[in-house]
């Protein structure tokens, strides 16, 4: 199947490692160009170099209100257009309902929640402005598709995860925001979706397993609750993200896709 990604341009935040980076790799492999971001300069430079000529790295913190404008400007400057965004970011700190502090909630809200809302809003404005480069180009069935906005969320959208109270508090709200935006932008040809990873084998998940007294046993317990009996690979996540961002997914909007080996028990 041709995903229709050739020549399209996507912003991938949190794209220097983990899920964002794997998604950027899949996008570039199918002919798209990407702006990848992270807070660390060295990692950002290295990630962009590893992705090759189809990628430019920009050091940017999702919590910074100036970030969306800078990233859209970079995409236009380097590649001449914007077709969508995948919003990934470092996960909120672990902790309990009684244990997480106001500072932890505020910091996580700024980067995970408000940062995502601002990026989505800015990219939506860019995609729907008169004369935007992607406007009016055909989706898989020839329908007008202006672009796509994807949020990397978490299985905590549907089921609270033990020990990740801030994620449990923020992610369902972001899913609600994404659904509202899908309603608002659908008539203008912009799709909005969320991806719900559970246990994909990245630094973040290894760090979380590392908090257990016995990290190997913790991983084995998690794997035993996943129907496919293993953690997912970043590439498996990246392929799902690249598909949903692509024009090949032209009739998919407002959805929250679990990428979890079947771990989610609800329908
Ligand atoms: N992996 C999973 O299975 C899983 C499951 C559920 C939810 N999630 C969520 O999915 C997201 C990505 O997970 P991951 O496993 O890819 O995490 P990761 O391996 O820790 O990678 C996070 C990426 O985001 C960047 N980043 C962190 N804070 C940032 C900020 N404020 N602004 C811009 N970039 C930032 C990091 O680079 P710098 O540190 O250099 O900024 C890095 O590139 C997280 O929010 C995580 O909670 C993941």
Short mmCIF file of C-alpha atoms and ligand atoms in Angstrom, two decimals:
data_model
loop_
_atom_site.label_atom_id
_atom_site.label_comp_id
_atom_site.label_asym_id
_atom_site.label_seq_id
_atom_site.Cartn_x
_atom_site.Cartn_y
_atom_site.Cartn_z
CA UNK A 1 0.00 0.00 0.00
CA UNK A 2 1.25 3.47 -0.86
CA UNK A 3 0.78 5.66 2.23
CA UNK A 4 1.01 8.80 0.11
CA UNK A 5 3.74 10.27 2.34
CA UNK A 6 6.14 11.21 -0.44
CA UNK A 7 7.03 14.91 -0.16
CA UNK A 8 4.80 15.54 2.87
CA UNK A 9 6.18 17.40 5.87
CA UNK A 10 5.53 16.57 9.52
CA UNK A 11 6.63 18.04 12.83
CA UNK A 12 7.47 15.30 15.37
CA UNK A 13 8.04 16.60 18.89
CA UNK A 14 9.90 14.43 21.37
CA UNK A 15 11.39 12.94 18.22
CA UNK A 16 14.96 12.39 19.37
CA UNK A 17 14.29 9.12 21.22
CA UNK A 18 11.61 6.54 21.85
CA UNK A 19 8.19 6.62 20.22
CA UNK A 20 8.59 9.99 18.51
CA UNK A 21 11.92 8.99 17.00
CA UNK A 22 10.59 5.64 15.75
CA UNK A 23 7.64 7.45 14.15
CA UNK A 24 9.97 9.95 12.47
CA UNK A 25 12.03 7.05 11.09
CA UNK A 26 8.95 5.41 9.56
CA UNK A 27 7.76 8.71 8.06
CA UNK A 28 11.16 9.37 6.47
CA UNK A 29 11.42 5.77 5.23
CA UNK A 30 8.18 6.35 3.28
CA UNK A 31 9.38 9.59 1.70
CA UNK A 32 8.17 12.25 4.16
CA UNK A 33 10.28 15.08 5.57
CA UNK A 34 10.35 15.74 9.30
CA UNK A 35 11.23 18.38 11.83
CA UNK A 36 12.29 16.47 14.98
CA UNK A 37 12.57 18.08 18.39
CA UNK A 38 13.88 17.45 21.88
CA UNK A 39 15.31 19.59 24.68
CA UNK A 40 18.86 18.25 24.51
CA UNK A 41 20.97 19.84 21.75
CA UNK A 42 23.41 16.97 21.21
CA UNK A 43 20.68 14.32 21.05
CA UNK A 44 18.64 16.51 18.67
CA UNK A 45 21.60 16.99 16.30
CA UNK A 46 22.42 13.28 16.38
CA UNK A 47 18.82 12.19 15.83
CA UNK A 48 18.41 14.48 12.81
CA UNK A 49 21.73 13.29 11.33
CA UNK A 50 20.72 9.65 11.77
CA UNK A 51 17.43 10.31 9.96
CA UNK A 52 19.31 11.75 6.97
CA UNK A 53 18.53 14.48 4.47
CA UNK A 54 14.79 14.25 5.08
CA UNK A 55 15.13 15.55 8.64
CA UNK A 56 15.98 18.75 10.45
CA UNK A 57 16.47 18.89 14.22
CA UNK A 58 15.23 21.82 16.31
CA UNK A 59 15.98 22.13 20.03
CA UNK A 60 12.63 23.00 21.60
CA UNK A 61 10.73 22.39 24.82
CA UNK A 62 7.02 21.62 24.41
CA UNK A 63 6.37 23.65 27.57
CA UNK A 64 7.66 26.83 25.92
CA UNK A 65 4.85 28.96 24.41
CA UNK A 66 7.24 30.01 21.61
CA UNK A 67 7.78 26.40 20.46
CA UNK A 68 4.81 25.95 18.07
CA UNK A 69 5.64 29.10 16.09
CA UNK A 70 9.32 28.17 15.88
CA UNK A 71 8.56 24.67 14.62
CA UNK A 72 6.09 25.78 11.97
CA UNK A 73 8.58 28.42 10.80
CA UNK A 74 11.33 25.75 10.62
CA UNK A 75 9.13 23.42 8.56
CA UNK A 76 8.26 26.18 6.14
CA UNK A 77 11.85 27.42 5.91
CA UNK A 78 13.46 24.00 5.32
CA UNK A 79 10.71 22.12 3.49
CA UNK A 80 8.22 24.77 2.34
CA UNK A 81 5.06 23.31 3.89
CA UNK A 82 3.42 21.58 6.86
CA UNK A 83 1.14 18.53 6.56
CA UNK A 84 0.76 17.60 10.19
CA UNK A 85 2.23 17.02 13.61
CA UNK A 86 2.86 14.12 15.96
CA UNK A 87 2.98 15.42 19.53
CA UNK A 88 5.12 13.24 21.79
CA UNK A 89 6.89 14.46 24.94
CA UNK A 90 8.61 13.06 28.01
CA UNK A 91 6.15 11.28 30.30
CA UNK A 92 5.04 12.80 33.62
CA UNK A 93 6.81 11.67 36.81
CA UNK A 94 5.51 8.61 38.65
CA UNK A 95 3.81 9.02 42.00
CA UNK A 96 0.66 8.52 44.01
CA UNK A 97 -2.46 10.62 44.50
CA UNK A 98 -1.26 11.75 47.91
CA UNK A 99 2.42 11.91 46.98
CA UNK A 100 2.66 14.02 43.81
CA UNK A 101 3.35 17.68 44.60
CA UNK A 102 1.80 20.84 43.14
CA UNK A 103 5.10 21.52 41.38
CA UNK A 104 5.06 18.10 39.70
CA UNK A 105 1.47 18.62 38.55
CA UNK A 106 2.21 22.13 37.22
CA UNK A 107 5.39 21.11 35.40
CA UNK A 108 3.69 18.10 33.81
CA UNK A 109 0.63 20.18 32.89
CA UNK A 110 2.82 22.74 31.10
CA UNK A 111 4.75 20.21 28.99
CA UNK A 112 2.34 17.28 28.59
CA UNK A 113 -1.02 19.07 28.48
CA UNK A 114 -0.82 22.76 27.63
CA UNK A 115 2.21 22.21 25.39
CA UNK A 116 0.20 19.70 23.34
CA UNK A 117 -2.88 21.94 23.21
CA UNK A 118 -0.78 24.88 21.95
CA UNK A 119 1.02 22.80 19.31
CA UNK A 120 -2.22 21.30 18.02
CA UNK A 121 -3.88 24.72 17.88
CA UNK A 122 -0.99 26.31 16.02
CA UNK A 123 -0.67 23.47 13.49
CA UNK A 124 -4.45 23.45 12.98
CA UNK A 125 -4.33 27.17 12.20
CA UNK A 126 -1.46 26.59 9.77
CA UNK A 127 -3.22 23.68 8.02
CA UNK A 128 -6.49 25.54 7.59
CA UNK A 129 -5.23 28.95 6.60
CA UNK A 130 -6.15 30.15 3.12
CA UNK A 131 -3.50 29.15 0.63
CA UNK A 132 -1.84 26.54 2.88
CA UNK A 133 0.34 24.34 0.66
CA UNK A 134 -1.41 21.05 1.47
CA UNK A 135 -4.92 22.45 1.03
CA UNK A 136 -7.09 20.71 -1.48
CA UNK A 137 -4.71 17.85 -2.24
CA UNK A 138 -6.32 14.48 -2.63
CA UNK A 139 -6.59 11.85 0.10
CA UNK A 140 -6.65 8.15 -0.84
CA UNK A 141 -10.11 8.53 -2.38
CA UNK A 142 -9.52 11.99 -3.79
CA UNK A 143 -11.32 13.78 -0.94
CA UNK A 144 -9.79 17.01 0.27
CA UNK A 145 -7.33 16.34 3.06
CA UNK A 146 -5.41 19.21 4.57
CA UNK A 147 -3.44 17.26 7.14
CA UNK A 148 -3.41 15.38 10.42
CA UNK A 149 -2.71 16.03 14.08
CA UNK A 150 -1.66 13.09 16.27
CA UNK A 151 -1.24 12.94 20.05
CA UNK A 152 0.95 10.28 21.67
CA UNK A 153 -1.09 9.58 24.81
CA UNK A 154 -1.24 6.40 26.89
CA UNK A 155 -3.37 3.42 27.84
CA UNK A 156 -4.19 5.58 30.90
CA UNK A 157 -6.78 7.34 28.70
CA UNK A 158 -8.97 4.27 29.35
CA UNK A 159 -7.57 2.59 32.48
CA UNK A 160 -5.58 4.18 35.33
CA UNK A 161 -2.03 2.83 35.59
CA UNK A 162 -0.78 2.07 39.11
CA UNK A 163 1.91 4.53 40.19
CA UNK A 164 1.37 6.98 37.30
CA UNK A 165 -1.23 9.28 38.88
CA UNK A 166 -0.33 12.40 36.90
CA UNK A 167 -0.61 10.48 33.63
CA UNK A 168 -3.97 9.12 34.82
CA UNK A 169 -5.10 12.68 35.51
CA UNK A 170 -3.85 14.40 32.36
CA UNK A 171 -4.17 11.89 29.50
CA UNK A 172 -7.96 11.41 29.56
CA UNK A 173 -8.35 15.20 29.42
CA UNK A 174 -6.07 15.41 26.40
CA UNK A 175 -8.09 12.68 24.71
CA UNK A 176 -11.18 14.84 25.31
CA UNK A 177 -9.40 17.81 23.78
CA UNK A 178 -8.38 15.70 20.76
CA UNK A 179 -11.98 14.53 20.26
CA UNK A 180 -13.25 18.13 20.45
CA UNK A 181 -10.65 19.21 17.92
CA UNK A 182 -11.60 16.35 15.59
CA UNK A 183 -15.20 17.63 15.60
CA UNK A 184 -14.05 21.18 14.98
CA UNK A 185 -11.52 20.48 12.23
CA UNK A 186 -13.18 17.59 10.38
CA UNK A 187 -15.31 19.90 8.20
CA UNK A 188 -12.08 21.61 7.10
CA UNK A 189 -10.32 18.37 6.11
CA UNK A 190 -8.01 18.02 9.11
CA UNK A 191 -7.96 14.69 10.97
CA UNK A 192 -7.14 14.39 14.69
CA UNK A 193 -6.28 11.18 16.55
CA UNK A 194 -4.56 9.75 19.61
CA UNK A 195 -2.23 6.76 19.94
CA UNK A 196 -2.38 4.82 23.20
CA UNK A 197 0.84 2.90 23.88
CA UNK A 198 1.02 0.67 26.94
CA UNK A 199 4.33 -1.20 27.10
CA UNK A 200 6.56 -0.27 24.15
CA UNK A 201 10.22 -1.00 24.82
CA UNK A 202 11.71 2.53 25.13
CA UNK A 203 13.95 4.32 27.68
CA UNK A 204 10.82 5.56 29.44
CA UNK A 205 9.38 2.08 30.00
CA UNK A 206 12.77 0.69 31.03
CA UNK A 207 13.04 3.52 33.58
CA UNK A 208 9.57 2.70 34.92
CA UNK A 209 10.43 -1.02 35.18
CA UNK A 210 13.68 0.04 36.88
CA UNK A 211 11.69 1.54 39.77
CA UNK A 212 10.52 -1.95 40.80
CA UNK A 213 12.50 -3.94 43.37
CA UNK A 214 13.02 -6.59 40.66
CA UNK A 215 12.87 -4.94 37.18
CA UNK A 216 13.11 -8.29 35.34
CA UNK A 217 10.19 -9.73 37.31
CA UNK A 218 8.23 -6.48 36.78
CA UNK A 219 8.65 -6.79 33.01
CA UNK A 220 7.68 -10.48 33.09
CA UNK A 221 4.51 -9.63 35.05
CA UNK A 222 3.57 -6.92 32.56
CA UNK A 223 4.24 -9.26 29.63
CA UNK A 224 2.05 -11.96 31.16
CA UNK A 225 -0.93 -9.53 31.03
CA UNK A 226 -0.44 -8.71 27.33
CA UNK A 227 -2.21 -11.10 24.95
CA UNK A 228 0.81 -11.07 22.59
CA UNK A 229 3.01 -11.82 25.67
CA UNK A 230 5.72 -9.26 24.90
CA UNK A 231 6.50 -5.56 24.91
CA UNK A 232 6.07 -3.79 21.57
CA UNK A 233 9.03 -2.46 19.62
CA UNK A 234 9.33 1.28 18.89
CA UNK A 235 9.17 0.40 15.19
CA UNK A 236 5.78 -1.29 15.64
CA UNK A 237 4.51 1.91 17.25
CA UNK A 238 6.15 4.09 14.58
CA UNK A 239 4.44 2.19 11.76
CA UNK A 240 1.02 2.76 13.35
CA UNK A 241 1.78 6.48 13.80
CA UNK A 242 3.06 6.92 10.23
CA UNK A 243 -0.06 5.23 8.85
CA UNK A 244 -2.46 7.39 10.88
CA UNK A 245 -0.62 10.58 9.87
CA UNK A 246 -0.64 9.58 6.21
CA UNK A 247 -3.33 10.32 3.61
CA UNK A 248 -3.90 6.53 3.44
CA UNK A 249 -5.80 6.92 6.74
CA UNK A 250 -8.10 9.53 5.17
CA UNK A 251 -11.33 8.31 6.84
CA UNK A 252 -9.89 7.89 10.35
CA UNK A 253 -10.43 10.78 12.73
CA UNK A 254 -11.46 11.25 16.34
CA UNK A 255 -10.06 7.83 17.21
CA UNK A 256 -7.85 6.67 20.08
CA UNK A 257 -5.82 3.71 18.80
CA UNK A 258 -4.35 1.36 21.44
CA UNK A 259 -0.89 0.15 20.37
CA UNK A 260 -0.54 -2.35 23.16
CA UNK A 261 -0.48 -5.97 21.99
CA UNK A 262 -4.10 -6.33 23.10
CA UNK A 263 -3.55 -5.18 26.71
CA UNK A 264 -6.62 -2.91 26.84
CA UNK A 265 -9.50 -5.03 28.16
CA UNK A 266 -12.35 -2.80 26.94
CA UNK A 267 -13.54 -2.58 23.36
N1 LIG B 1 6.79 3.77 25.77
C1 LIG B 1 5.56 3.42 26.11
O1 LIG B 1 5.16 2.26 26.01
C2 LIG B 1 4.59 4.45 26.62
C3 LIG B 1 3.43 4.01 27.28
C4 LIG B 1 2.50 4.96 27.70
C5 LIG B 1 2.72 6.31 27.48
N2 LIG B 1 3.88 6.70 26.85
C6 LIG B 1 4.09 8.13 26.67
O2 LIG B 1 4.53 8.41 25.36
C7 LIG B 1 5.44 9.52 25.38
C8 LIG B 1 6.74 9.12 24.70
O3 LIG B 1 7.26 8.00 25.38
P1 LIG B 1 8.72 7.41 25.08
O4 LIG B 1 8.69 6.03 25.61
O5 LIG B 1 9.06 7.68 23.67
O6 LIG B 1 9.59 8.36 26.03
P2 LIG B 1 11.18 8.61 25.98
O7 LIG B 1 11.88 7.40 25.49
O8 LIG B 1 11.49 9.14 27.35
O9 LIG B 1 11.37 9.79 24.89
C9 LIG B 1 10.86 11.06 25.14
C10 LIG B 1 11.27 12.01 24.04
O10 LIG B 1 10.68 13.29 24.29
C11 LIG B 1 11.71 14.30 24.43
N3 LIG B 1 11.21 15.24 25.42
C12 LIG B 1 11.06 15.06 26.75
N4 LIG B 1 10.53 16.15 27.32
C13 LIG B 1 10.33 17.06 26.31
C14 LIG B 1 9.80 18.37 26.27
N5 LIG B 1 9.37 19.00 27.37
N6 LIG B 1 9.75 19.00 25.07
C15 LIG B 1 10.19 18.39 23.95
N7 LIG B 1 10.68 17.14 23.94
C16 LIG B 1 10.76 16.48 25.12
C17 LIG B 1 12.94 13.52 24.82
O11 LIG B 1 14.14 14.22 24.50
P3 LIG B 1 14.82 15.22 25.58
O12 LIG B 1 14.84 14.51 26.90
O13 LIG B 1 16.17 15.52 25.03
O14 LIG B 1 13.95 16.44 25.61
C18 LIG B 1 12.77 12.29 23.96
O15 LIG B 1 13.12 12.56 22.62
C19 LIG B 1 5.62 9.87 26.86
O16 LIG B 1 4.80 10.96 27.18
C20 LIG B 1 5.19 8.63 27.59
O17 LIG B 1 4.70 8.88 28.90
C21 LIG B 1 4.81 5.80 26.43
#
